[in-house]
CSV table of C-alpha atoms and ligand atoms in Angstrom, one decimal:
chain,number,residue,atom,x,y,z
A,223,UNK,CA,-21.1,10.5,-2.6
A,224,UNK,CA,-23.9,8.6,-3.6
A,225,UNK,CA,-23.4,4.7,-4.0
A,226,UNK,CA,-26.2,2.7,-4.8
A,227,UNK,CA,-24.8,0.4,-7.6
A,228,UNK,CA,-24.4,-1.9,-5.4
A,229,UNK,CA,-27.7,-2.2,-4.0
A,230,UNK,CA,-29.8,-1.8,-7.3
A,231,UNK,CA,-27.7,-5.1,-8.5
A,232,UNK,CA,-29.3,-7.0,-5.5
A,233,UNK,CA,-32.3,-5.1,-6.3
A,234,UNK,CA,-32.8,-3.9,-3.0
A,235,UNK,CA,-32.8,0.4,-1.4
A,236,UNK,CA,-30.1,1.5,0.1
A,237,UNK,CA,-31.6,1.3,3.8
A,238,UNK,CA,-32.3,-2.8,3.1
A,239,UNK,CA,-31.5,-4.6,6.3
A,240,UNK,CA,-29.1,-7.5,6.7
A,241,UNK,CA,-32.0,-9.9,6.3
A,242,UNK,CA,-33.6,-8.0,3.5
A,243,UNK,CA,-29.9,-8.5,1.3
A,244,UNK,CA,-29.6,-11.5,2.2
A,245,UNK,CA,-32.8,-12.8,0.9
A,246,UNK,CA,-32.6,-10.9,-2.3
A,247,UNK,CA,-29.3,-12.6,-2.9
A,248,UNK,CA,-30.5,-15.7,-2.8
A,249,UNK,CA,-33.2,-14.7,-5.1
A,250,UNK,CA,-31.1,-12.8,-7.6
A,251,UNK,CA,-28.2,-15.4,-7.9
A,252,UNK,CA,-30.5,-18.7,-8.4
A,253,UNK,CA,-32.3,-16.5,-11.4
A,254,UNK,CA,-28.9,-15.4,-13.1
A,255,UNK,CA,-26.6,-18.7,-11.7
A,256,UNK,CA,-24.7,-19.8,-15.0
A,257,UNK,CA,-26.4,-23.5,-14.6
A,258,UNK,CA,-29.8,-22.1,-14.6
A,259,UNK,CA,-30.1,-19.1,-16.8
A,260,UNK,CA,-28.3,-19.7,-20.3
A,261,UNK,CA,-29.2,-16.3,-21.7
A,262,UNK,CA,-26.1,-14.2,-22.8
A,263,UNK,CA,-24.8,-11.9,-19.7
A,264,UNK,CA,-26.4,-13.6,-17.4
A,265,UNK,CA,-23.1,-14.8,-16.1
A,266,UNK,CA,-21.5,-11.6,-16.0
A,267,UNK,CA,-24.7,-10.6,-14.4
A,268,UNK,CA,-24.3,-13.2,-11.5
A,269,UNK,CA,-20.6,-12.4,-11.2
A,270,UNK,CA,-21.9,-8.3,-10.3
A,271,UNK,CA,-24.8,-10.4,-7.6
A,272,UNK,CA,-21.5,-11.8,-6.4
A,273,UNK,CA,-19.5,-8.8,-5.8
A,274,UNK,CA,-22.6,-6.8,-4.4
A,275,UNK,CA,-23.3,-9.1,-1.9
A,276,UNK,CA,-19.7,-9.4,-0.5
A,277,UNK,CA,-19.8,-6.2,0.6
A,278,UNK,CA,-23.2,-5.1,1.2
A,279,UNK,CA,-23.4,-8.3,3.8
A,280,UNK,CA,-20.9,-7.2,5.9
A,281,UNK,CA,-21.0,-4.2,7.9
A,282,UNK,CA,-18.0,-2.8,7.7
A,283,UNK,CA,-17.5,-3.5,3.6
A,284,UNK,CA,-21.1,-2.4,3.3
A,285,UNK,CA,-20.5,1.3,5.9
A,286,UNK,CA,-16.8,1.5,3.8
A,287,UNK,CA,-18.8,1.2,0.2
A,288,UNK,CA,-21.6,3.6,1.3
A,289,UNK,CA,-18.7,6.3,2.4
A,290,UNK,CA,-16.1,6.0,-0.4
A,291,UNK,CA,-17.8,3.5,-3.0
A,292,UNK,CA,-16.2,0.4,-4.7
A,293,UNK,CA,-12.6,1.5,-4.5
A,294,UNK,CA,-13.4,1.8,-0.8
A,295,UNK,CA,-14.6,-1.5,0.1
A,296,UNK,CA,-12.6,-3.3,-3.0
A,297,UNK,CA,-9.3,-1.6,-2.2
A,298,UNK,CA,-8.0,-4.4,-0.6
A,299,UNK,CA,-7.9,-5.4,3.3
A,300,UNK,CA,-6.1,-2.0,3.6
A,301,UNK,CA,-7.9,0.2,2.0
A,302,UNK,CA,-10.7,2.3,3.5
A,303,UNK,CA,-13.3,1.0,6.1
A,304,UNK,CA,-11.8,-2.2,6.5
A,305,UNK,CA,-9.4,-1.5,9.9
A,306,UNK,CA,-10.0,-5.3,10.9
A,307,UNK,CA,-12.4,-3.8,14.0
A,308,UNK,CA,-13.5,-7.5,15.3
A,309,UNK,CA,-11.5,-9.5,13.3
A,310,UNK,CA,-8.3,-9.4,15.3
A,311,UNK,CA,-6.6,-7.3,12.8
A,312,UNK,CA,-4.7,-7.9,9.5
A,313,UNK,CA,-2.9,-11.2,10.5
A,314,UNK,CA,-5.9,-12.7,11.5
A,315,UNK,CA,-8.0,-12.1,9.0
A,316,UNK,CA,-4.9,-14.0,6.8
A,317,UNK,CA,-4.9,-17.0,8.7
A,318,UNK,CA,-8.9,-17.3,8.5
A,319,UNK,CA,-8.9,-16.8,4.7
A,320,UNK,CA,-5.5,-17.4,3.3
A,321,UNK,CA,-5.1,-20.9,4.9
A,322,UNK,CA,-2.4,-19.2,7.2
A,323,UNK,CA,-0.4,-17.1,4.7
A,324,UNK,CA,1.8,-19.8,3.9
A,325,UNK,CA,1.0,-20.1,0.4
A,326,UNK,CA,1.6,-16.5,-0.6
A,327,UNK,CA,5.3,-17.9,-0.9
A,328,UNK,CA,5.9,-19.6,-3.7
A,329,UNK,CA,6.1,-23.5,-2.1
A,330,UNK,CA,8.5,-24.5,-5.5
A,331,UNK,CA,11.0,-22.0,-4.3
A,332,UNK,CA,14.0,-23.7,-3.4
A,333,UNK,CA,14.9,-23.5,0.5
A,334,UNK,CA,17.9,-23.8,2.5
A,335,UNK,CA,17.7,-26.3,4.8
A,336,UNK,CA,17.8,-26.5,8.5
A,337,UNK,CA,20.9,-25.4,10.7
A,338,UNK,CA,21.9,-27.6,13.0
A,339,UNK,CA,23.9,-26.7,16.2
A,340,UNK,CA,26.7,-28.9,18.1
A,341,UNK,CA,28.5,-28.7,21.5
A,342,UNK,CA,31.8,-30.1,21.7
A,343,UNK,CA,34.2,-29.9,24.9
A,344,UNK,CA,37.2,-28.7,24.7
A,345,UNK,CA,40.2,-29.3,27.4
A,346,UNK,CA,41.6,-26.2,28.5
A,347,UNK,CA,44.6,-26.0,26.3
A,348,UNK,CA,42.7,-27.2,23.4
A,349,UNK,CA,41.4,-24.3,23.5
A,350,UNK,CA,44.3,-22.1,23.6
A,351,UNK,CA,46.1,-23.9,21.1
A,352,UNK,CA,43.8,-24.9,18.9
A,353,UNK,CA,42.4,-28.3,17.7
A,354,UNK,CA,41.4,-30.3,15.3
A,355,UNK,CA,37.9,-32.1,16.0
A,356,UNK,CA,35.4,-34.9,14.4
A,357,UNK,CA,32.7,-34.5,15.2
A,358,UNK,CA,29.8,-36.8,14.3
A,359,UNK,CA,25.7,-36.4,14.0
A,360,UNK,CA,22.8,-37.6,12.3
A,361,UNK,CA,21.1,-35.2,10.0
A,362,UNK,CA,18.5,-35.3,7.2
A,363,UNK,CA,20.4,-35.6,3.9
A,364,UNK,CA,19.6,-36.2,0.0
A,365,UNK,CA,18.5,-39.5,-0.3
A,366,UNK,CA,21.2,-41.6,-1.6
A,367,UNK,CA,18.6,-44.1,-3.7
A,368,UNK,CA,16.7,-41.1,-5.8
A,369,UNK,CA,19.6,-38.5,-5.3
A,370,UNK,CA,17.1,-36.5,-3.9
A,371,UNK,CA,14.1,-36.8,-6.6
A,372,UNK,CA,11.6,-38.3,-4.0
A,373,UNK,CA,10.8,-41.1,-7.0
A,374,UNK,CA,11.9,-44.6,-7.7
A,375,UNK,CA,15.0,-45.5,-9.6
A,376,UNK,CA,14.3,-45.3,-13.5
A,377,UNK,CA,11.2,-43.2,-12.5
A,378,UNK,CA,10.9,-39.7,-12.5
A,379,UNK,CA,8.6,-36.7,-10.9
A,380,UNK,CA,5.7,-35.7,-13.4
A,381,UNK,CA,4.3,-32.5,-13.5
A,382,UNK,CA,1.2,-32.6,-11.0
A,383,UNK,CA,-1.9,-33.0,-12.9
A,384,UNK,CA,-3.9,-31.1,-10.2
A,385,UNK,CA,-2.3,-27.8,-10.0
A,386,UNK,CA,-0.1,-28.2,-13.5
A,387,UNK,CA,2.9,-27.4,-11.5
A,388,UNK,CA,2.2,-24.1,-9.5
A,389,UNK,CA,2.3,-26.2,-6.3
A,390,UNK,CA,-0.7,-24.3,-5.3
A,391,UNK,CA,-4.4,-24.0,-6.2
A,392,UNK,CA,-7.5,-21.6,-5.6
A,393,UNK,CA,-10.5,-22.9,-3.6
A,394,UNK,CA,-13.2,-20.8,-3.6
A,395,UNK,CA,-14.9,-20.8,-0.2
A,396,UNK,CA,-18.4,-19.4,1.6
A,397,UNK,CA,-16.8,-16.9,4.2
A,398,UNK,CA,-18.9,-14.3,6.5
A,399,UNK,CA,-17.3,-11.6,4.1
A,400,UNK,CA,-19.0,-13.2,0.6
A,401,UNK,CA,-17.5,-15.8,-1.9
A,402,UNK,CA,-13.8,-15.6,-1.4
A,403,UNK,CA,-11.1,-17.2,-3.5
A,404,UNK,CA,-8.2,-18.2,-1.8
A,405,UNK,CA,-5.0,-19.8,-2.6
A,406,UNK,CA,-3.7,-23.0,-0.6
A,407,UNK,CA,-0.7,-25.7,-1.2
A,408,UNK,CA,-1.8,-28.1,-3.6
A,409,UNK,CA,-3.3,-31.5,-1.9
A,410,UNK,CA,-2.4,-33.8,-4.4
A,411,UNK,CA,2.1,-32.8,-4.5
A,412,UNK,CA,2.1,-31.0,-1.4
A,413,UNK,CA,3.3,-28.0,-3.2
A,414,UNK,CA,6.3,-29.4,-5.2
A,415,UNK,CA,4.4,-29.0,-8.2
A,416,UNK,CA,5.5,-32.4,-9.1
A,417,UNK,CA,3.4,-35.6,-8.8
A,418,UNK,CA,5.4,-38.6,-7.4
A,419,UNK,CA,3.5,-41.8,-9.0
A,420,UNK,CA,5.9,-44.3,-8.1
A,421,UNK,CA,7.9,-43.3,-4.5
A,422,UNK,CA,11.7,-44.3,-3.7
A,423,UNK,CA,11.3,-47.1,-1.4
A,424,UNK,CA,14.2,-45.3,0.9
A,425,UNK,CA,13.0,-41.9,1.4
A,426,UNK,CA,8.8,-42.6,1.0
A,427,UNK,CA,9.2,-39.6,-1.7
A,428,UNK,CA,10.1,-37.1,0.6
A,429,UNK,CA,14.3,-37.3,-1.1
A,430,UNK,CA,15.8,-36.7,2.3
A,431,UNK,CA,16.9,-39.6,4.6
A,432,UNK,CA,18.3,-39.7,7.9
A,433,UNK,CA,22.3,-40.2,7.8
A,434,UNK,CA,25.2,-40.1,9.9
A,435,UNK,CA,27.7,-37.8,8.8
A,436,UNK,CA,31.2,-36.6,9.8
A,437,UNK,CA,33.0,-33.7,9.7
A,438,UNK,CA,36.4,-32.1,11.1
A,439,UNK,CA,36.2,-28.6,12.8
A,440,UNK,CA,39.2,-26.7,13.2
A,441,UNK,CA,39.0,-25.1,16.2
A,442,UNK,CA,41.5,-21.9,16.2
A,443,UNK,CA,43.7,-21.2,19.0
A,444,UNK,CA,42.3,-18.9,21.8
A,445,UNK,CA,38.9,-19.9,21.6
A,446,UNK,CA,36.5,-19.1,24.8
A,447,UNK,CA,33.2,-20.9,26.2
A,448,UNK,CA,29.8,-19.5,23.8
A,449,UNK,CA,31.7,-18.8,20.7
A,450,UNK,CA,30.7,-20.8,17.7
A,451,UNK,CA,31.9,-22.0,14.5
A,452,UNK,CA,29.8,-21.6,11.7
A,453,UNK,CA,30.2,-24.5,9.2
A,454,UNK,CA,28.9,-23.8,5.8
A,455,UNK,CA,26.6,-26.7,4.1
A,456,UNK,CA,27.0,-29.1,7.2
A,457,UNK,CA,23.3,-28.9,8.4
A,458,UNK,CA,20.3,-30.7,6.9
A,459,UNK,CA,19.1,-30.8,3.4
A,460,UNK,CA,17.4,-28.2,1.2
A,461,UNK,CA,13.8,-28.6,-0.5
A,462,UNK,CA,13.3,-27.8,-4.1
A,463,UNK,CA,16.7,-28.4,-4.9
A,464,UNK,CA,17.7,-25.7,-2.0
A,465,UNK,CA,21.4,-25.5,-0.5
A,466,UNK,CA,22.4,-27.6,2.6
A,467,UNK,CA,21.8,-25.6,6.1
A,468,UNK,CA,24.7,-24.6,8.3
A,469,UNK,CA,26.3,-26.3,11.0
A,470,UNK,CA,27.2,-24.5,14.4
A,471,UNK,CA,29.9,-25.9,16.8
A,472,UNK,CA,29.3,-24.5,20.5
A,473,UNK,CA,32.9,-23.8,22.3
A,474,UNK,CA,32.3,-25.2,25.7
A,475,UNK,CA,36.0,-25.1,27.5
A,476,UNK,CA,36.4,-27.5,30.7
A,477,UNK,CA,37.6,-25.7,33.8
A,478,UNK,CA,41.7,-26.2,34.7
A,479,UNK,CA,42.5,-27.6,38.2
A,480,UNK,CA,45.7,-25.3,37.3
A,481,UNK,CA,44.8,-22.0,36.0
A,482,UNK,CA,41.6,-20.0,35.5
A,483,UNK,CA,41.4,-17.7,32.2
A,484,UNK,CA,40.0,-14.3,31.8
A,485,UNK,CA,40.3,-13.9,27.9
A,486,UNK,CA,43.8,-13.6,27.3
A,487,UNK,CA,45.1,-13.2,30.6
A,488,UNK,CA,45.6,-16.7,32.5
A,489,UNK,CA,46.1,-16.3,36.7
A,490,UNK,CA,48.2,-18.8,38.3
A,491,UNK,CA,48.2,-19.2,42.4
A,492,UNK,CA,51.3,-19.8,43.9
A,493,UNK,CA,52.0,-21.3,47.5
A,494,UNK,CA,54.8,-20.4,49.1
A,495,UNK,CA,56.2,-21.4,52.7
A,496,UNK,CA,57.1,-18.5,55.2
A,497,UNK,CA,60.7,-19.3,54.5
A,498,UNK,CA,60.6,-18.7,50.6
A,499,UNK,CA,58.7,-15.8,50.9
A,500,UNK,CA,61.0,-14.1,53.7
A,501,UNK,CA,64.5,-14.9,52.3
A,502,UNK,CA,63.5,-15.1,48.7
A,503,UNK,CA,63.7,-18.0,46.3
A,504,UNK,CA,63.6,-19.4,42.8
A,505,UNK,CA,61.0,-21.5,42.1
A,506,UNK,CA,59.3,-23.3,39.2
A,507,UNK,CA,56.3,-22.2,37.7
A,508,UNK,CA,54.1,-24.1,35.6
A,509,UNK,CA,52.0,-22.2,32.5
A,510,UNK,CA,50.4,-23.6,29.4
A,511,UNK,CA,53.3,-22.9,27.4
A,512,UNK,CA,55.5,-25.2,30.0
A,513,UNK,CA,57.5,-24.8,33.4
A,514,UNK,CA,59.5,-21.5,33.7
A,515,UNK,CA,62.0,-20.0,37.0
A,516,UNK,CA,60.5,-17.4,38.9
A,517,UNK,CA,62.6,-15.4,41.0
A,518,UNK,CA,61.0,-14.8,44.4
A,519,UNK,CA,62.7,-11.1,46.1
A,520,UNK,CA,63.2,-11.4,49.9
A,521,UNK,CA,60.1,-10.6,51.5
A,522,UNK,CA,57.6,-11.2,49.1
A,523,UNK,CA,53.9,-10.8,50.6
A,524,UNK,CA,50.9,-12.6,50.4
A,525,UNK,CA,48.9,-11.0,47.5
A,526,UNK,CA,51.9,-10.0,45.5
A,527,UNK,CA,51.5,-10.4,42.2
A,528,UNK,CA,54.5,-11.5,38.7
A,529,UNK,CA,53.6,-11.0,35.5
A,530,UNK,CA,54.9,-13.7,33.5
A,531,UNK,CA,55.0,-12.0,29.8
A,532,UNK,CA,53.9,-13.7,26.9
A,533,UNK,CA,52.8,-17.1,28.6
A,534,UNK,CA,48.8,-16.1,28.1
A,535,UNK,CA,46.5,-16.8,26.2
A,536,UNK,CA,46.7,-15.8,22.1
A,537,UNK,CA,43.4,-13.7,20.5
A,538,UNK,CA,41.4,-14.9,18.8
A,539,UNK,CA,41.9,-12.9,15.6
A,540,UNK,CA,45.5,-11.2,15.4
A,541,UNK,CA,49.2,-12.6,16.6
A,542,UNK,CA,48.9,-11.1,20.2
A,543,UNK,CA,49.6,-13.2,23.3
A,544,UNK,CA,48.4,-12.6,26.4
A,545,UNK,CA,50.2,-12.9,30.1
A,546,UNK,CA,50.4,-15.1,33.0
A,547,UNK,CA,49.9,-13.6,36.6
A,548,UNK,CA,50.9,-15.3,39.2
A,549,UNK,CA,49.3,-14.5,42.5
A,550,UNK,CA,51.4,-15.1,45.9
A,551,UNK,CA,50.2,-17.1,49.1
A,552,UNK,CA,52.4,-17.3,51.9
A,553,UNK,CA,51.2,-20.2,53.7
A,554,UNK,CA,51.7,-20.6,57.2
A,555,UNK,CA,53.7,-23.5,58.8
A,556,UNK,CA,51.3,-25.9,60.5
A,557,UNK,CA,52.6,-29.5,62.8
A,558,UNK,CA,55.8,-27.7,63.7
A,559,UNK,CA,57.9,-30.1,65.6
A,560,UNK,CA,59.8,-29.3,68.8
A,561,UNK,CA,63.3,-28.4,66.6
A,562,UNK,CA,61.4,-26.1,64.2
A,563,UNK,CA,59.6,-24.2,67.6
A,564,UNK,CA,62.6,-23.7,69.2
A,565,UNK,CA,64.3,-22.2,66.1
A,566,UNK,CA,60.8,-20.0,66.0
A,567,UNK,CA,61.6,-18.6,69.2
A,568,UNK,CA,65.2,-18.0,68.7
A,569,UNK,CA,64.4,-16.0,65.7
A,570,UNK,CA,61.8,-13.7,67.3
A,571,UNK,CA,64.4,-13.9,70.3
A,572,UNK,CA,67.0,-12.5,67.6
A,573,UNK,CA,65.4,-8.9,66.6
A,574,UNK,CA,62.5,-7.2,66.2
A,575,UNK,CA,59.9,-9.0,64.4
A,576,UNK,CA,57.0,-7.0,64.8
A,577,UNK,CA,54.8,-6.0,61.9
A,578,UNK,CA,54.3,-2.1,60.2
A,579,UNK,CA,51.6,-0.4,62.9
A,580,UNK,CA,48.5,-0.6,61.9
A,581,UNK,CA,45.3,1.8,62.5
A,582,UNK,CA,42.9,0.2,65.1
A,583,UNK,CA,40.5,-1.8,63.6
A,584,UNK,CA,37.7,-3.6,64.2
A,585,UNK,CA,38.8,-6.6,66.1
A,586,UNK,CA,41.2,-4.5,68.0
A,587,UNK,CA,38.3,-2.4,69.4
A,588,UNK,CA,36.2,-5.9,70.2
A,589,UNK,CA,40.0,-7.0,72.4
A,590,UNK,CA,39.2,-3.7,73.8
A,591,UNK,CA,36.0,-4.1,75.1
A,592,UNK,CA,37.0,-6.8,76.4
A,593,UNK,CA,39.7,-6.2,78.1
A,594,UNK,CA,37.5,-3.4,80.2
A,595,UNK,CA,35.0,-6.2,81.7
B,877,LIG,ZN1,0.1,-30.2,-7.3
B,878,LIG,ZN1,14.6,-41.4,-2.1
């Protein structure tokens, strides 16, 4: 392919060096600039100077044109020739020249606002039954004086007179690529595309305002530590007339000196003294739902475990409840008095008290060695 439109607009051959484009450039653009030369197409003329010399004075617009011509070097930051080799890549290059991709969105868009998020503490059966919280914060919210307008009472927003209500405005700029136009949030409304002239005293003409607000969560029985509520429209202000953000309530649930909770199952530890556990007992239980009888057997062990049906935890979602287990701990007697011994020793005087045989294990073989020294 042969390209060399480019370089007979500058006036220059096609093996010009850097210096040798740039200087016929300068000489080119100051005869046809639009100020200077009032003949008819010399403006169009200057336009084509432009456009040669964005790409023939970079190297890798000017090696892209000379491969695949003006669709090659003009084909966007994409196209061809341009793989951002020393620039950083694509993003870069949009943050150097595109005053940092933010204006490519439209900045009178409305936006949601910001979510907020907030921990409350729940006591253990709070959350297994359920509750009903208020909870209190400061957020940003529509100012009350200009009901969000940003201007004073009896006032209102004109359209900006800088950017005529786009919010944004082009600014061409001298960049190491050639003239580029680029597009940044208007200076003058900050990209509301409206023009404040006379600011709400409250809100300085931003129509937010800090305020403390309120709400009641309802927390839903069978709740666990991490979860969160989602409250719709709780969180801060919009912007451009946008929806409220959302509010999150963190479930933190404060440890039981009772029980201990695994989802829907809730363990119980028992005591019991020797006595209880050998002749058997009833005994009263304690669980969320209130005390119930537990019937002990005759010679319950240490370790044994009673399910206790129903007196769990509910789930979350669905009419299920969960169980209780309680876990048995024979305790043994300490501080016996001199009564209480002698009954000891009449008992193990009375039969055979000895316990199941058990494999030799470690400490017996540590008595064993010993017993040989
Ligand atoms: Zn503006
Ligand atoms: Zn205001």
């Amino acid at each position: 392919m042969n390209n060399t439109e480019f370089y007979d607009r500058l006036g220059v051959s096609k093996d010009a060096s850097q210096d040798e484009i740039k200087k016929a450039y300068r000489k080119m653009s100051k005869k046809y600039h639009p100020d200077i030369n009032k003949e008819a197409g010399a403006e169009q003329k200057y336009k084509d100077i432009q456009e040669a010399y964005e790409t023939l004075s970079d190297a890798q617009k000017r090696a892209s044109y000379d491969q695949f011509g003006a669709a090659g070097a003009q084909g966007g930051f994409g196209g061809g020739g341009f793989d951002g080799a020393g620039f950083g890549g694509f993003e870069d290059i949009f943050s150097s020249f595109f005053g940092g991709g933010g204006a490519s969105r439209n900045p009178n868009a409305p936006r949601q606002g910001d979510d907020l998020q907030y921990r409350i503490n729940l006591k253990f059966e709070e959350a297994i039954f359920g509750a009903e919280k208020e909870v209190s914060y400061n957020r940003e919210a529509t100012c009350r004086t200009c009901t969000g307008s940003g201007a004073k009472p009896g006032t209102s927003p004109v359209t900006c007179g800088r950017c005529h209500g786009a919010g944004v405005i082009n600014v061409d700029t001298q960049t190491p690529l050639g003239m580029m136009r680029r597009q940044v949030t208007c200076d003058v409304c900050h990209g509301r595309g409206k023009e404040i002239k006379d600011p709400c005293h409250t809100c300085h003409g931003t129509g937010h305002e800090k305020q403390a607000h309120t709400v009641t969560v309802k927390v839903p029985a069978g709740v666990e530590t991490g979860q969160k509520i989602r409250l719709s429209g709780q969180g801060e202000a919009g912007f451009n007339g946008g929806p409220y953000g959302d509010l999150f309530v963190v479930i933190q649930v404060q440890a039981s000196d009772k029980f201990e909770r695994d989802g829907m199952t809730i363990h119980y530890r028992l005591n019991l003294n020797f006595v209880q556990a050998a002749l058997g007992d009833t005994v009263h239980v304690p669980t969320v739902h209130g005390d119930v009888d537990l019937v002990i057997p005759e010679g319950t062990q240490t370790g044994k475990k009673f399910r206790l049906k129903g007196k769990g935890a509910p789930s979350l979602r669905g009419s299920m409840v969960g169980d209780q287990y309680v876990t048995i701990n024979v305790v043994t007697p300490t501080n016996l008095n001199d009564k209480q011994k002698a009954a000891l020793k009449d008992f193990a005087a009375a039969g055979n008290i000895a316990v199941h045989p058990q494999k030799k294990g470690f400490f017996d073989k540590v008595k064993d060695a010993f017993d040989d020294l």
